[in-house]
């Protein structure tokens, strides 16, 4: 599947109707999501034929993209049941099979590498400090091949990203995350936030 076609399909997905600020819910837009999963597949062969988990899946964008690019099995995990309803509808609309689990990432009782690849756009940790690292820590425990994760570019210098037992941690590219005016405290109509696409090898 061509990148533009993937981006077009993701652009039709439903997004949060009532986002929750305490969960730092921001939609992963089609531009950034398509490039993230396309890179994982075409540069590293980490999607097609693999078992992929979408941590903090929200409306399911990364999981749907993984399925569209040939993942053998996709699991989406989120703490918010309303998001999972939207994600389930998005998967149904595009006729892709995804299993969804309602759980807090830190409460998952998973042991050892159970999936090939984890893809995620975790909370950036601006509301609850360290929440992005909770996601990363768990992802590195369950992935056998790779973890793809978006983090604010301002965290690039933090050595914490390398301190969770990863064999390697590499910034693949810097992307612009379009944050629309979703919450009352947002003063601007939209803001571009610089984010890094990381690839971690467990």
mmCIF file of C-alpha atoms in Angstrom:
data_model
loop_
_atom_site.group_PDB
_atom_site.id
_atom_site.type_symbol
_atom_site.label_atom_id
_atom_site.label_comp_id
_atom_site.label_asym_id
_atom_site.label_seq_id
_atom_site.Cartn_x
_atom_site.Cartn_y
_atom_site.Cartn_z
ATOM 1 C CA UNK A 1 0.000 0.000 0.000
ATOM 2 C CA UNK A 2 1.294 3.441 -0.918
ATOM 3 C CA UNK A 3 1.888 6.004 1.833
ATOM 4 C CA UNK A 4 -0.628 8.485 0.409
ATOM 5 C CA UNK A 5 -3.333 5.826 0.216
ATOM 6 C CA UNK A 6 -2.687 4.815 3.830
ATOM 7 C CA UNK A 7 -2.849 8.449 4.964
ATOM 8 C CA UNK A 8 -6.124 8.910 3.062
ATOM 9 C CA UNK A 9 -7.749 5.899 4.731
ATOM 10 C CA UNK A 10 -6.620 7.045 8.188
ATOM 11 C CA UNK A 11 -7.993 10.523 7.476
ATOM 12 C CA UNK A 12 -11.520 9.079 7.416
ATOM 13 C CA UNK A 13 -11.330 7.603 10.923
ATOM 14 C CA UNK A 14 -13.522 8.945 13.721
ATOM 15 C CA UNK A 15 -11.647 10.765 16.481
ATOM 16 C CA UNK A 16 -12.380 11.659 20.116
ATOM 17 C CA UNK A 17 -15.805 13.246 20.489
ATOM 18 C CA UNK A 18 -15.171 14.184 24.128
ATOM 19 C CA UNK A 19 -11.414 13.977 24.860
ATOM 20 C CA UNK A 20 -10.271 13.636 28.471
ATOM 21 C CA UNK A 21 -7.531 16.068 29.479
ATOM 22 C CA UNK A 22 -6.439 13.942 32.448
ATOM 23 C CA UNK A 23 -5.534 11.161 29.977
ATOM 24 C CA UNK A 24 -3.815 13.641 27.633
ATOM 25 C CA UNK A 25 -6.038 12.476 24.779
ATOM 26 C CA UNK A 26 -4.970 14.016 21.496
ATOM 27 C CA UNK A 27 -5.749 12.351 18.178
ATOM 28 C CA UNK A 28 -2.811 10.861 16.302
ATOM 29 C CA UNK A 29 -3.401 12.520 12.941
ATOM 30 C CA UNK A 30 -3.279 10.624 9.643
ATOM 31 C CA UNK A 31 -0.070 12.353 8.493
ATOM 32 C CA UNK A 32 2.009 11.356 11.505
ATOM 33 C CA UNK A 33 0.369 7.933 11.988
ATOM 34 C CA UNK A 34 0.847 6.868 8.364
ATOM 35 C CA UNK A 35 4.516 7.864 8.370
ATOM 36 C CA UNK A 36 5.157 6.136 11.681
ATOM 37 C CA UNK A 37 3.707 2.765 10.636
ATOM 38 C CA UNK A 38 4.963 3.018 7.038
ATOM 39 C CA UNK A 39 8.513 3.570 8.355
ATOM 40 C CA UNK A 40 8.196 0.636 10.769
ATOM 41 C CA UNK A 41 7.183 -1.621 7.876
ATOM 42 C CA UNK A 42 9.252 -0.390 4.952
ATOM 43 C CA UNK A 43 12.504 0.401 6.770
ATOM 44 C CA UNK A 44 12.510 -2.378 9.383
ATOM 45 C CA UNK A 45 9.927 -5.030 8.376
ATOM 46 C CA UNK A 46 8.317 -4.755 11.837
ATOM 47 C CA UNK A 47 4.601 -4.785 10.846
ATOM 48 C CA UNK A 48 3.621 -7.186 8.042
ATOM 49 C CA UNK A 49 3.063 -10.722 9.288
ATOM 50 C CA UNK A 50 3.786 -9.625 12.872
ATOM 51 C CA UNK A 51 1.785 -9.475 16.098
ATOM 52 C CA UNK A 52 1.423 -5.760 16.895
ATOM 53 C CA UNK A 53 0.155 -4.093 20.073
ATOM 54 C CA UNK A 54 -1.093 -0.485 20.072
ATOM 55 C CA UNK A 55 -0.556 0.828 23.634
ATOM 56 C CA UNK A 56 -2.953 3.604 24.658
ATOM 57 C CA UNK A 57 -4.693 3.019 21.344
ATOM 58 C CA UNK A 58 -7.257 5.807 21.727
ATOM 59 C CA UNK A 59 -9.355 5.766 18.566
ATOM 60 C CA UNK A 60 -7.249 2.982 17.070
ATOM 61 C CA UNK A 61 -5.347 4.911 14.391
ATOM 62 C CA UNK A 62 -1.974 3.168 14.804
ATOM 63 C CA UNK A 63 -3.568 -0.258 15.183
ATOM 64 C CA UNK A 64 -5.719 0.241 12.086
ATOM 65 C CA UNK A 65 -2.657 1.423 10.129
ATOM 66 C CA UNK A 66 -0.730 -1.665 11.257
ATOM 67 C CA UNK A 67 -3.559 -3.922 10.170
ATOM 68 C CA UNK A 68 -3.821 -2.190 6.793
ATOM 69 C CA UNK A 69 -0.086 -2.784 6.264
ATOM 70 C CA UNK A 70 -0.470 -6.516 6.833
ATOM 71 C CA UNK A 71 0.013 -7.189 10.540
ATOM 72 C CA UNK A 72 -0.955 -10.786 11.302
ATOM 73 C CA UNK A 73 -2.712 -9.828 14.537
ATOM 74 C CA UNK A 74 -3.309 -6.449 16.234
ATOM 75 C CA UNK A 75 -4.244 -5.758 19.851
ATOM 76 C CA UNK A 76 -5.321 -2.288 20.981
ATOM 77 C CA UNK A 77 -5.152 -1.452 24.691
ATOM 78 C CA UNK A 78 -6.661 1.614 26.348
ATOM 79 C CA UNK A 79 -7.950 2.710 29.739
ATOM 80 C CA UNK A 80 -10.887 4.656 28.268
ATOM 81 C CA UNK A 81 -13.966 2.628 27.253
ATOM 82 C CA UNK A 82 -15.366 5.437 25.053
ATOM 83 C CA UNK A 83 -12.142 5.502 23.044
ATOM 84 C CA UNK A 84 -12.318 1.744 22.605
ATOM 85 C CA UNK A 85 -15.871 2.062 21.243
ATOM 86 C CA UNK A 86 -14.631 4.532 18.613
ATOM 87 C CA UNK A 87 -11.605 2.350 17.849
ATOM 88 C CA UNK A 88 -13.820 -0.696 17.412
ATOM 89 C CA UNK A 89 -16.082 1.227 15.025
ATOM 90 C CA UNK A 90 -13.060 2.473 13.049
ATOM 91 C CA UNK A 91 -11.756 -1.092 12.690
ATOM 92 C CA UNK A 92 -15.187 -2.291 11.608
ATOM 93 C CA UNK A 93 -15.552 0.556 9.071
ATOM 94 C CA UNK A 94 -12.265 -0.402 7.400
ATOM 95 C CA UNK A 95 -12.963 -4.133 7.779
ATOM 96 C CA UNK A 96 -9.827 -4.906 9.769
ATOM 97 C CA UNK A 97 -9.727 -7.317 12.690
ATOM 98 C CA UNK A 98 -8.352 -5.853 15.917
ATOM 99 C CA UNK A 99 -8.779 -7.207 19.438
ATOM 100 C CA UNK A 100 -9.335 -4.490 22.034
ATOM 101 C CA UNK A 101 -8.503 -4.698 25.736
ATOM 102 C CA UNK A 102 -9.827 -2.285 28.350
ATOM 103 C CA UNK A 103 -6.941 -1.828 30.773
ATOM 104 C CA UNK A 104 -4.513 0.628 32.289
ATOM 105 C CA UNK A 105 -1.110 -0.107 30.715
ATOM 106 C CA UNK A 106 0.595 -0.246 34.119
ATOM 107 C CA UNK A 107 -1.909 -2.863 35.329
ATOM 108 C CA UNK A 108 -1.294 -5.312 32.494
ATOM 109 C CA UNK A 109 -0.305 -8.688 33.850
ATOM 110 C CA UNK A 110 1.888 -9.550 30.905
ATOM 111 C CA UNK A 111 5.103 -11.502 31.326
ATOM 112 C CA UNK A 112 7.824 -11.827 28.735
ATOM 113 C CA UNK A 113 7.772 -11.002 25.027
ATOM 114 C CA UNK A 114 4.209 -11.643 23.849
ATOM 115 C CA UNK A 115 4.118 -9.474 20.727
ATOM 116 C CA UNK A 116 6.591 -8.668 17.996
ATOM 117 C CA UNK A 117 6.086 -4.906 17.845
ATOM 118 C CA UNK A 118 4.539 -2.225 20.039
ATOM 119 C CA UNK A 119 3.383 1.033 18.450
ATOM 120 C CA UNK A 120 2.258 3.918 20.616
ATOM 121 C CA UNK A 121 1.631 7.600 21.007
ATOM 122 C CA UNK A 122 1.809 7.692 24.807
ATOM 123 C CA UNK A 123 0.774 10.631 26.972
ATOM 124 C CA UNK A 124 3.658 13.119 26.815
ATOM 125 C CA UNK A 125 3.740 13.296 30.597
ATOM 126 C CA UNK A 126 2.736 16.958 30.799
ATOM 127 C CA UNK A 127 -0.305 16.246 33.011
ATOM 128 C CA UNK A 128 1.106 13.296 34.933
ATOM 129 C CA UNK A 129 4.878 13.374 35.009
ATOM 130 C CA UNK A 130 6.443 10.095 33.964
ATOM 131 C CA UNK A 131 3.369 8.581 32.318
ATOM 132 C CA UNK A 132 5.249 8.331 29.006
ATOM 133 C CA UNK A 133 7.957 6.307 30.753
ATOM 134 C CA UNK A 134 5.370 3.914 32.259
ATOM 135 C CA UNK A 135 4.225 3.123 28.712
ATOM 136 C CA UNK A 136 7.789 2.676 27.485
ATOM 137 C CA UNK A 137 8.775 0.436 30.381
ATOM 138 C CA UNK A 138 5.843 -1.933 29.783
ATOM 139 C CA UNK A 139 6.311 -1.880 25.991
ATOM 140 C CA UNK A 140 9.920 -2.998 26.331
ATOM 141 C CA UNK A 141 8.810 -5.904 28.519
ATOM 142 C CA UNK A 142 6.331 -7.345 26.018
ATOM 143 C CA UNK A 143 7.859 -6.589 22.591
ATOM 144 C CA UNK A 144 10.364 -9.028 21.083
ATOM 145 C CA UNK A 145 11.371 -6.996 17.986
ATOM 146 C CA UNK A 146 10.778 -3.273 18.402
ATOM 147 C CA UNK A 147 8.889 -0.445 20.076
ATOM 148 C CA UNK A 148 7.889 2.618 18.052
ATOM 149 C CA UNK A 149 6.957 5.598 20.162
ATOM 150 C CA UNK A 150 6.373 9.333 19.821
ATOM 151 C CA UNK A 151 7.963 11.635 22.409
ATOM 152 C CA UNK A 152 8.215 15.404 22.610
ATOM 153 C CA UNK A 153 11.472 16.553 21.064
ATOM 154 C CA UNK A 154 12.259 18.479 24.244
ATOM 155 C CA UNK A 155 12.743 15.110 25.985
ATOM 156 C CA UNK A 156 15.414 14.046 23.489
ATOM 157 C CA UNK A 157 18.272 14.746 25.882
ATOM 158 C CA UNK A 158 16.758 12.709 28.694
ATOM 159 C CA UNK A 159 18.796 9.590 29.226
ATOM 160 C CA UNK A 160 15.719 7.987 30.807
ATOM 161 C CA UNK A 161 14.650 6.887 27.329
ATOM 162 C CA UNK A 162 17.675 4.592 27.256
ATOM 163 C CA UNK A 163 17.434 3.385 30.846
ATOM 164 C CA UNK A 164 14.780 0.684 30.483
ATOM 165 C CA UNK A 165 16.903 -2.182 29.262
ATOM 166 C CA UNK A 166 16.645 -1.438 25.539
ATOM 167 C CA UNK A 167 19.486 -2.813 23.391
ATOM 168 C CA UNK A 168 19.214 0.303 21.257
ATOM 169 C CA UNK A 169 17.267 3.547 21.195
ATOM 170 C CA UNK A 170 17.281 5.641 18.038
ATOM 171 C CA UNK A 171 15.437 8.752 16.865
ATOM 172 C CA UNK A 172 14.279 7.937 13.327
ATOM 173 C CA UNK A 173 12.927 11.376 12.513
ATOM 174 C CA UNK A 174 11.357 14.525 13.902
ATOM 175 C CA UNK A 175 7.701 15.067 13.039
ATOM 176 C CA UNK A 176 5.196 17.858 13.628
ATOM 177 C CA UNK A 177 2.307 16.817 15.860
ATOM 178 C CA UNK A 178 -0.711 19.017 15.156
ATOM 179 C CA UNK A 179 -2.496 19.684 18.453
ATOM 180 C CA UNK A 180 -5.969 21.115 17.767
ATOM 181 C CA UNK A 181 -7.807 23.366 20.210
ATOM 182 C CA UNK A 182 -9.548 20.639 22.240
ATOM 183 C CA UNK A 183 -9.529 21.931 25.802
ATOM 184 C CA UNK A 184 -10.572 25.172 27.520
ATOM 185 C CA UNK A 185 -6.999 26.032 28.481
ATOM 186 C CA UNK A 186 -5.908 26.011 24.809
ATOM 187 C CA UNK A 187 -5.507 29.624 23.701
ATOM 188 C CA UNK A 188 -4.636 28.994 20.054
ATOM 189 C CA UNK A 189 -6.724 27.291 17.379
ATOM 190 C CA UNK A 190 -3.936 24.753 16.869
ATOM 191 C CA UNK A 191 -0.292 24.289 17.797
ATOM 192 C CA UNK A 192 2.462 22.286 16.121
ATOM 193 C CA UNK A 193 4.490 20.321 18.655
ATOM 194 C CA UNK A 194 7.839 18.858 17.610
ATOM 195 C CA UNK A 195 7.921 15.135 18.346
ATOM 196 C CA UNK A 196 10.524 12.464 17.744
ATOM 197 C CA UNK A 197 9.710 9.052 16.355
ATOM 198 C CA UNK A 198 11.828 6.631 18.388
ATOM 199 C CA UNK A 199 12.614 3.016 17.624
ATOM 200 C CA UNK A 200 13.657 0.938 20.621
ATOM 201 C CA UNK A 201 14.987 -2.607 20.347
ATOM 202 C CA UNK A 202 14.215 -4.619 23.515
#
